[in-house]
PDB file of C-alpha atoms in Angstrom:
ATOM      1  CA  UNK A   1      -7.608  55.438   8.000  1.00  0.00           C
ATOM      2  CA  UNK A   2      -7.023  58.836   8.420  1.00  0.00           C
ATOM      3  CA  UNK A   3      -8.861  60.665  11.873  1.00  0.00           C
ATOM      4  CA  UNK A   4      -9.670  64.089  11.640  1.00  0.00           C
ATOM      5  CA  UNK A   5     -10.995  66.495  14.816  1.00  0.00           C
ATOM      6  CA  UNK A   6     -14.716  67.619  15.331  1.00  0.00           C
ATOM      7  CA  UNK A   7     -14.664  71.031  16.235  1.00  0.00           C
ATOM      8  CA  UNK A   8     -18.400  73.388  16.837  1.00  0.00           C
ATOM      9  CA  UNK A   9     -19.389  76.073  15.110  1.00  0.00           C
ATOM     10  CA  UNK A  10     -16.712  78.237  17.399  1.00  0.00           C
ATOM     11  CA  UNK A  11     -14.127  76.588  15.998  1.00  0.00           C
ATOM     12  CA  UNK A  12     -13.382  74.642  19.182  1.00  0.00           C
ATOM     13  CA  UNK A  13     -12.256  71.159  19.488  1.00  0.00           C
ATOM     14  CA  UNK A  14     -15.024  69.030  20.495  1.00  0.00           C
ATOM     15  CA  UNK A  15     -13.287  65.926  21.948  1.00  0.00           C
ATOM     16  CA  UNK A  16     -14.689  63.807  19.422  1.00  0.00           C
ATOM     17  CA  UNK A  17     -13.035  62.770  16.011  1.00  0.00           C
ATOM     18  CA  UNK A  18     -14.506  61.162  12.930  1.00  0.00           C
ATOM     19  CA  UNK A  19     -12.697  59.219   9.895  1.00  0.00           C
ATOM     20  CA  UNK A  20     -12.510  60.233   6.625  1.00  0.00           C
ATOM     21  CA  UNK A  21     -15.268  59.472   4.526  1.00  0.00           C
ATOM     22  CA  UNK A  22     -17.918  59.621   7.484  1.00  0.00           C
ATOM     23  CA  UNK A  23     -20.769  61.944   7.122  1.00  0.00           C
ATOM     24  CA  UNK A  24     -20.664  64.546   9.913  1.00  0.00           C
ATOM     25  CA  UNK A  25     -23.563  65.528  11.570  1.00  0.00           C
ATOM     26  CA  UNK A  26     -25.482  68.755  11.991  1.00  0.00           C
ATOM     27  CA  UNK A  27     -23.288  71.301  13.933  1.00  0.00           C
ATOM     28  CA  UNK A  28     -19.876  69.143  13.595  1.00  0.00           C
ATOM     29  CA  UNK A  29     -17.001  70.934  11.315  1.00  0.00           C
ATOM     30  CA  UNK A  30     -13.932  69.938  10.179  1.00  0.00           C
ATOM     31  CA  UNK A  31     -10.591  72.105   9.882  1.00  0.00           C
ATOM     32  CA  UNK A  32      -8.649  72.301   6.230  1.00  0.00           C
ATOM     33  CA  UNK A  33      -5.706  74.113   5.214  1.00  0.00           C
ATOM     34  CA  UNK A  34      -4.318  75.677   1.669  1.00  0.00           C
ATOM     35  CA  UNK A  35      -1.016  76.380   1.056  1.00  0.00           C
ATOM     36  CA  UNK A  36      -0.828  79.382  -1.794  1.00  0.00           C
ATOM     37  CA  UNK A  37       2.892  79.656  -2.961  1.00  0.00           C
ATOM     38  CA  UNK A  38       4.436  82.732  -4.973  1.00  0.00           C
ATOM     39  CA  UNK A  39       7.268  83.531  -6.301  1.00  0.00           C
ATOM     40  CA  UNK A  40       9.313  86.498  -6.158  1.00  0.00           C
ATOM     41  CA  UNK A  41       7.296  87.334 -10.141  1.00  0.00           C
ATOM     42  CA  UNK A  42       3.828  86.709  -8.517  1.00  0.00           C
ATOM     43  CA  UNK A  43       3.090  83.570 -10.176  1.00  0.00           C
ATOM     44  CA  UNK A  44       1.272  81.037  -8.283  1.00  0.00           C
ATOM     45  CA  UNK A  45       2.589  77.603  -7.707  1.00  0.00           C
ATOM     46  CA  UNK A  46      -0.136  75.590  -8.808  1.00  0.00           C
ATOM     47  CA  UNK A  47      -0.868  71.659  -8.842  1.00  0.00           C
ATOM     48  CA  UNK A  48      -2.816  68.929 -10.796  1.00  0.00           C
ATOM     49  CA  UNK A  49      -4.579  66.833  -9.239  1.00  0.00           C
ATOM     50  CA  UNK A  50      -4.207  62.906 -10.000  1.00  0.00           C
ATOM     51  CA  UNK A  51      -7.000  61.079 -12.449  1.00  0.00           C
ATOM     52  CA  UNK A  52      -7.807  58.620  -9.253  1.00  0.00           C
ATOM     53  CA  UNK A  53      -8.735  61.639  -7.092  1.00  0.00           C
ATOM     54  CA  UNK A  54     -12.502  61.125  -5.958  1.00  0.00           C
ATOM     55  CA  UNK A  55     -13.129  65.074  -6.009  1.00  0.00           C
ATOM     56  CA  UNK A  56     -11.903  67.311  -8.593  1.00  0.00           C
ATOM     57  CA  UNK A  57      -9.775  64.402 -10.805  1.00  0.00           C
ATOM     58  CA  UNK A  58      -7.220  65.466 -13.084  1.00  0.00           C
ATOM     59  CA  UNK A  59      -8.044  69.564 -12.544  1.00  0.00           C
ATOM     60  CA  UNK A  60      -5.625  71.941 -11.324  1.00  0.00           C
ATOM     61  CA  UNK A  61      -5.630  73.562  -8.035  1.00  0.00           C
ATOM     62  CA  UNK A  62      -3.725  75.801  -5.748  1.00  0.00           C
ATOM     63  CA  UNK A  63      -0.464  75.073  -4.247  1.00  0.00           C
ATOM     64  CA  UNK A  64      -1.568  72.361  -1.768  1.00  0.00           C
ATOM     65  CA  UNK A  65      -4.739  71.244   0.096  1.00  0.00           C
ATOM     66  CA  UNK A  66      -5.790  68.658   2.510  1.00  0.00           C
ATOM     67  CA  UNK A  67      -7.877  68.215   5.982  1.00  0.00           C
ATOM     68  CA  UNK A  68      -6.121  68.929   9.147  1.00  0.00           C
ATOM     69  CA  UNK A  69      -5.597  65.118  10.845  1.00  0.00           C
ATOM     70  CA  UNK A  70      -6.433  64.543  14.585  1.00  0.00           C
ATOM     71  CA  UNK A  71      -4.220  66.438  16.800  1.00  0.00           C
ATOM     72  CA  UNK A  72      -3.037  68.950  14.748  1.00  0.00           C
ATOM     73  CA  UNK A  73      -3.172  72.388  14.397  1.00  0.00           C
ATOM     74  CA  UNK A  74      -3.675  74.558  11.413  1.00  0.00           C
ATOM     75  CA  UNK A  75       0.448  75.300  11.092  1.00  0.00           C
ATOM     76  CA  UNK A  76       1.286  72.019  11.339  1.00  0.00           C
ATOM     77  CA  UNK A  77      -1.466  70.687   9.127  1.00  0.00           C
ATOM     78  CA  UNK A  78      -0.440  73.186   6.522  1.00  0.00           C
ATOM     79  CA  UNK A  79       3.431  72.194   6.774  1.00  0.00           C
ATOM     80  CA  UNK A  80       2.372  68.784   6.571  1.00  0.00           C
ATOM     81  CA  UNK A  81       0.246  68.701   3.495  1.00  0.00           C
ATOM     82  CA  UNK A  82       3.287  71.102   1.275  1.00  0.00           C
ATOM     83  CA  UNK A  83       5.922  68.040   2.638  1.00  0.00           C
ATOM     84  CA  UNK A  84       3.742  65.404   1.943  1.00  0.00           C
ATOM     85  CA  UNK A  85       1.974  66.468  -1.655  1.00  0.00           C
ATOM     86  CA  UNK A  86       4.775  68.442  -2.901  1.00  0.00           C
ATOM     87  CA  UNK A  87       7.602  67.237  -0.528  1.00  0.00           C
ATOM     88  CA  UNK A  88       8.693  70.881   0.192  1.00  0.00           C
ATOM     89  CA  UNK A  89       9.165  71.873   3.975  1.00  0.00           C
ATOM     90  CA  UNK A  90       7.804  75.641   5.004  1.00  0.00           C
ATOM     91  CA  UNK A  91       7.938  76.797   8.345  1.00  0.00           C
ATOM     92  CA  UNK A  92       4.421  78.865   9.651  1.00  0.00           C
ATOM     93  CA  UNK A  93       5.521  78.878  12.884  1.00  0.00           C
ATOM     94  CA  UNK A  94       4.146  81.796  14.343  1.00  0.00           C
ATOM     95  CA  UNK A  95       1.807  82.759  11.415  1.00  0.00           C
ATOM     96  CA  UNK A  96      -1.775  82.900  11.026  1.00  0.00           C
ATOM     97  CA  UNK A  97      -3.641  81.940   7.706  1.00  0.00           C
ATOM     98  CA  UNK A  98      -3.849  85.035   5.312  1.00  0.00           C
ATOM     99  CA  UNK A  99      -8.018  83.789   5.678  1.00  0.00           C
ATOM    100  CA  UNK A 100     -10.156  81.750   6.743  1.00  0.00           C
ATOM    101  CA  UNK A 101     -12.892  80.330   4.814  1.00  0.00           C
ATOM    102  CA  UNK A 102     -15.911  78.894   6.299  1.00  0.00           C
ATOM    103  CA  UNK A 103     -17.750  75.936   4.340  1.00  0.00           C
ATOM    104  CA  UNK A 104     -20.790  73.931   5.028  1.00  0.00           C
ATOM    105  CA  UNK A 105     -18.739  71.304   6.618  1.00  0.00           C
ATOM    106  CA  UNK A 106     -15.683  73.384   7.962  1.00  0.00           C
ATOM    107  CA  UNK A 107     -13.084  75.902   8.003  1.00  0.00           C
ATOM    108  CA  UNK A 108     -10.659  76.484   5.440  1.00  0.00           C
ATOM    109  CA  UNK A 109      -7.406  78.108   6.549  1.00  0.00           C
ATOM    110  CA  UNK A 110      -5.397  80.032   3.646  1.00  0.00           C
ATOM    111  CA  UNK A 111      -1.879  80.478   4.107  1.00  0.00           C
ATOM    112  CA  UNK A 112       0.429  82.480   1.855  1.00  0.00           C
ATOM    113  CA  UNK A 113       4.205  81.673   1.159  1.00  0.00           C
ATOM    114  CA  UNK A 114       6.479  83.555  -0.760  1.00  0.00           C
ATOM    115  CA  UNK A 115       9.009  81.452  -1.661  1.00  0.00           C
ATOM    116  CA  UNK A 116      10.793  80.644  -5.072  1.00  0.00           C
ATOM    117  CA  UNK A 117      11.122  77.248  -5.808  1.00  0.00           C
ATOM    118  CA  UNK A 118      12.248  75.406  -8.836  1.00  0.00           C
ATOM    119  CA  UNK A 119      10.057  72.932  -9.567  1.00  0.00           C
ATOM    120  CA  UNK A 120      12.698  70.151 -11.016  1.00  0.00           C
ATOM    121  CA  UNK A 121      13.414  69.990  -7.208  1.00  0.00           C
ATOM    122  CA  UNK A 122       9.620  69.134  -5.806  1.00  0.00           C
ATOM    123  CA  UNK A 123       8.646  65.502  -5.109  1.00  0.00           C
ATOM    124  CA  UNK A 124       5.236  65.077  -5.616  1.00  0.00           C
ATOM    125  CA  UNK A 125       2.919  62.675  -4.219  1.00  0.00           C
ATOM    126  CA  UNK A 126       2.089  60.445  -6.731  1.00  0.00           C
ATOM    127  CA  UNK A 127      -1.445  59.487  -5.354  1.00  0.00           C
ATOM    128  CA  UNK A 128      -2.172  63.238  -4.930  1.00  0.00           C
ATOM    129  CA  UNK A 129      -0.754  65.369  -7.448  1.00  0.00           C
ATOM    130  CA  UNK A 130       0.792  64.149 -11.423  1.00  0.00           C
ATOM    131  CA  UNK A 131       2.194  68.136 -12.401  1.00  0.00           C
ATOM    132  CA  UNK A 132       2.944  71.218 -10.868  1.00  0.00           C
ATOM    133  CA  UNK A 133       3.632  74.709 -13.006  1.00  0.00           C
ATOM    134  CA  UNK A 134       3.736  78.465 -12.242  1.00  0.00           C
ATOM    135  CA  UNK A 135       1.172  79.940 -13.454  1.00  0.00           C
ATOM    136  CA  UNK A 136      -0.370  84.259 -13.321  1.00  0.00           C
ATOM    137  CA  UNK A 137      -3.936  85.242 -12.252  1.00  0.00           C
ATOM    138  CA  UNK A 138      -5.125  85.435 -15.652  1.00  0.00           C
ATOM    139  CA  UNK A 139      -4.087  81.878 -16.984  1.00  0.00           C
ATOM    140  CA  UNK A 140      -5.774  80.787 -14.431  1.00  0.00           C
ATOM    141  CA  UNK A 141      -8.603  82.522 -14.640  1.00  0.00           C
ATOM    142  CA  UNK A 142      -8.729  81.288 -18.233  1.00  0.00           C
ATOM    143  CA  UNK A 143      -7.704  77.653 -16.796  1.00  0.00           C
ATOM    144  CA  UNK A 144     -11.496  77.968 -14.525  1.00  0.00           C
ATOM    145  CA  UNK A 145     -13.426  79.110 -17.703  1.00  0.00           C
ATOM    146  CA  UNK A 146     -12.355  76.530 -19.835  1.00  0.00           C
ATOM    147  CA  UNK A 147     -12.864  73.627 -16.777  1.00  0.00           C
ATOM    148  CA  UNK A 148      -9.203  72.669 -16.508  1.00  0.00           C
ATOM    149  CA  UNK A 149      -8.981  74.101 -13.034  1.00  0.00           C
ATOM    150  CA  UNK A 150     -11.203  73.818  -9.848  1.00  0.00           C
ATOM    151  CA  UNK A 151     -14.057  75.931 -10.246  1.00  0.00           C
ATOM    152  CA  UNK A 152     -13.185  78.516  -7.249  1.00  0.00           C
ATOM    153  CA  UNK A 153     -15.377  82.231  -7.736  1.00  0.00           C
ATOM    154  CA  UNK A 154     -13.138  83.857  -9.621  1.00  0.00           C
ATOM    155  CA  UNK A 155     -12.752  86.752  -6.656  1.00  0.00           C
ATOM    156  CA  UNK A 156     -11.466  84.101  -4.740  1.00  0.00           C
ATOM    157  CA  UNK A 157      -8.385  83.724  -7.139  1.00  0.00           C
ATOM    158  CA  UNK A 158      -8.050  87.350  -7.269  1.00  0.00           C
ATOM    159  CA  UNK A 159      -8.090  87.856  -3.383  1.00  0.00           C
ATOM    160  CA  UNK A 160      -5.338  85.297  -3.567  1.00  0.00           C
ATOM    161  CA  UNK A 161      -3.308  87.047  -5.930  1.00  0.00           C
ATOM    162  CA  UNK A 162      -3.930  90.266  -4.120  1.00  0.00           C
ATOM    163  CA  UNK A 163      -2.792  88.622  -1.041  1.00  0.00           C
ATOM    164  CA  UNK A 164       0.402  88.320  -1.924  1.00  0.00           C
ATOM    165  CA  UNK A 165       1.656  91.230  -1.190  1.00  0.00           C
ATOM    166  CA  UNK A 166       1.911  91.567   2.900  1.00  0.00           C
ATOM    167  CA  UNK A 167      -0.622  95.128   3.819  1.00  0.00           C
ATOM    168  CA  UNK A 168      -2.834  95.643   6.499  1.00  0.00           C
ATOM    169  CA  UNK A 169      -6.301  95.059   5.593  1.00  0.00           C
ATOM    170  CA  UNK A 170      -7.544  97.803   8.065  1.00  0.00           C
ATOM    171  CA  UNK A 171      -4.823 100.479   8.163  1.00  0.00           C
ATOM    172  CA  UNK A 172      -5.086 102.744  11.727  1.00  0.00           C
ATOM    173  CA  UNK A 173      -3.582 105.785   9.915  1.00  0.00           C
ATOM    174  CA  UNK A 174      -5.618 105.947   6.880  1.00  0.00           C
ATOM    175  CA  UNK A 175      -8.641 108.474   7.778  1.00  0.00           C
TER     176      UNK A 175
END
């Protein structure tokens, strides 16, 4: 039974914590965290999701996903879900997610990791994920219109893949 925090609409921990599965009510959120890894050519690491998943069986997806459990904090949540689904340890300490996406039921932190891994070395989970591949923005934008991949907005892949590469969204000295 996994527990996962009830935070308000502020984003602030309520006290309370509900089990997966369990309808929240109006004005509770959850916290969940994706983990978008490139490599050093700008391909995305990119997962499929097991044929027993209740959401989004057998489809591809980012890097890794999964709901923050009680106690934790975005960083650690994010660390925990790339050990666990992939078995590959990051370290955000002392980052922030690249975005944060808010959802009827929550807030979706996105972090992005540069890192190149060969994928020969990755244990996946084998409840969670059955493949992983690099893949560009365009496959997978092809991979979305053709259903094999969760159906994101497409802008949303693009922001990822623009996202990569560290800038300042609001530059001071740009007049």
């Amino acid at each position: 039974m996994e527990a996962f925090d009830i935070y308000d609409i502020n984003r602030i921990r309520t006290g309370r914590t509900a089990v997966r599965g369990d309808a929240l009510k109006n004005g509770e959120f959850r916290l969940v965290v994706h983990v978008c890894i490139f490599n050093s050519r700008g391909e995305l690491l990119i997962q499929r999701r097991q044929s027993t998943k209740n959401t989004w069986a057998d489809l591809w997806d980012v890097s890794v996903g999964g709901g923050a459990l009680a106690g934790e904090c975005s960083t650690e949540a994010a660390e925990r879900e790339t050990e666990e689904e992939i078995g590959l340890k990051i370290d955000l300490h002392g980052q922030r997610p690249r975005m944060t996406v808010n959802f009827r039921e929550g807030f979706n932190d996105v972090y992005i990791v540069r890192k190149d891994v060969r994928l020969e070395d990755l244990i996946l989970q084998e409840d969670e994920v059955s493949d992983v591949k690099w893949a560009d923005q365009e496959t997978i934008l092809q991979m979305i219109d053709r259903k094999e991949f969760i159906p994101y907005y497409k802008g949303f892949i693009q922001w990822i893949f623009e996202a990569q590469v560290p800038r300042a969204l609001f530059d001071a000295n740009r007049s």
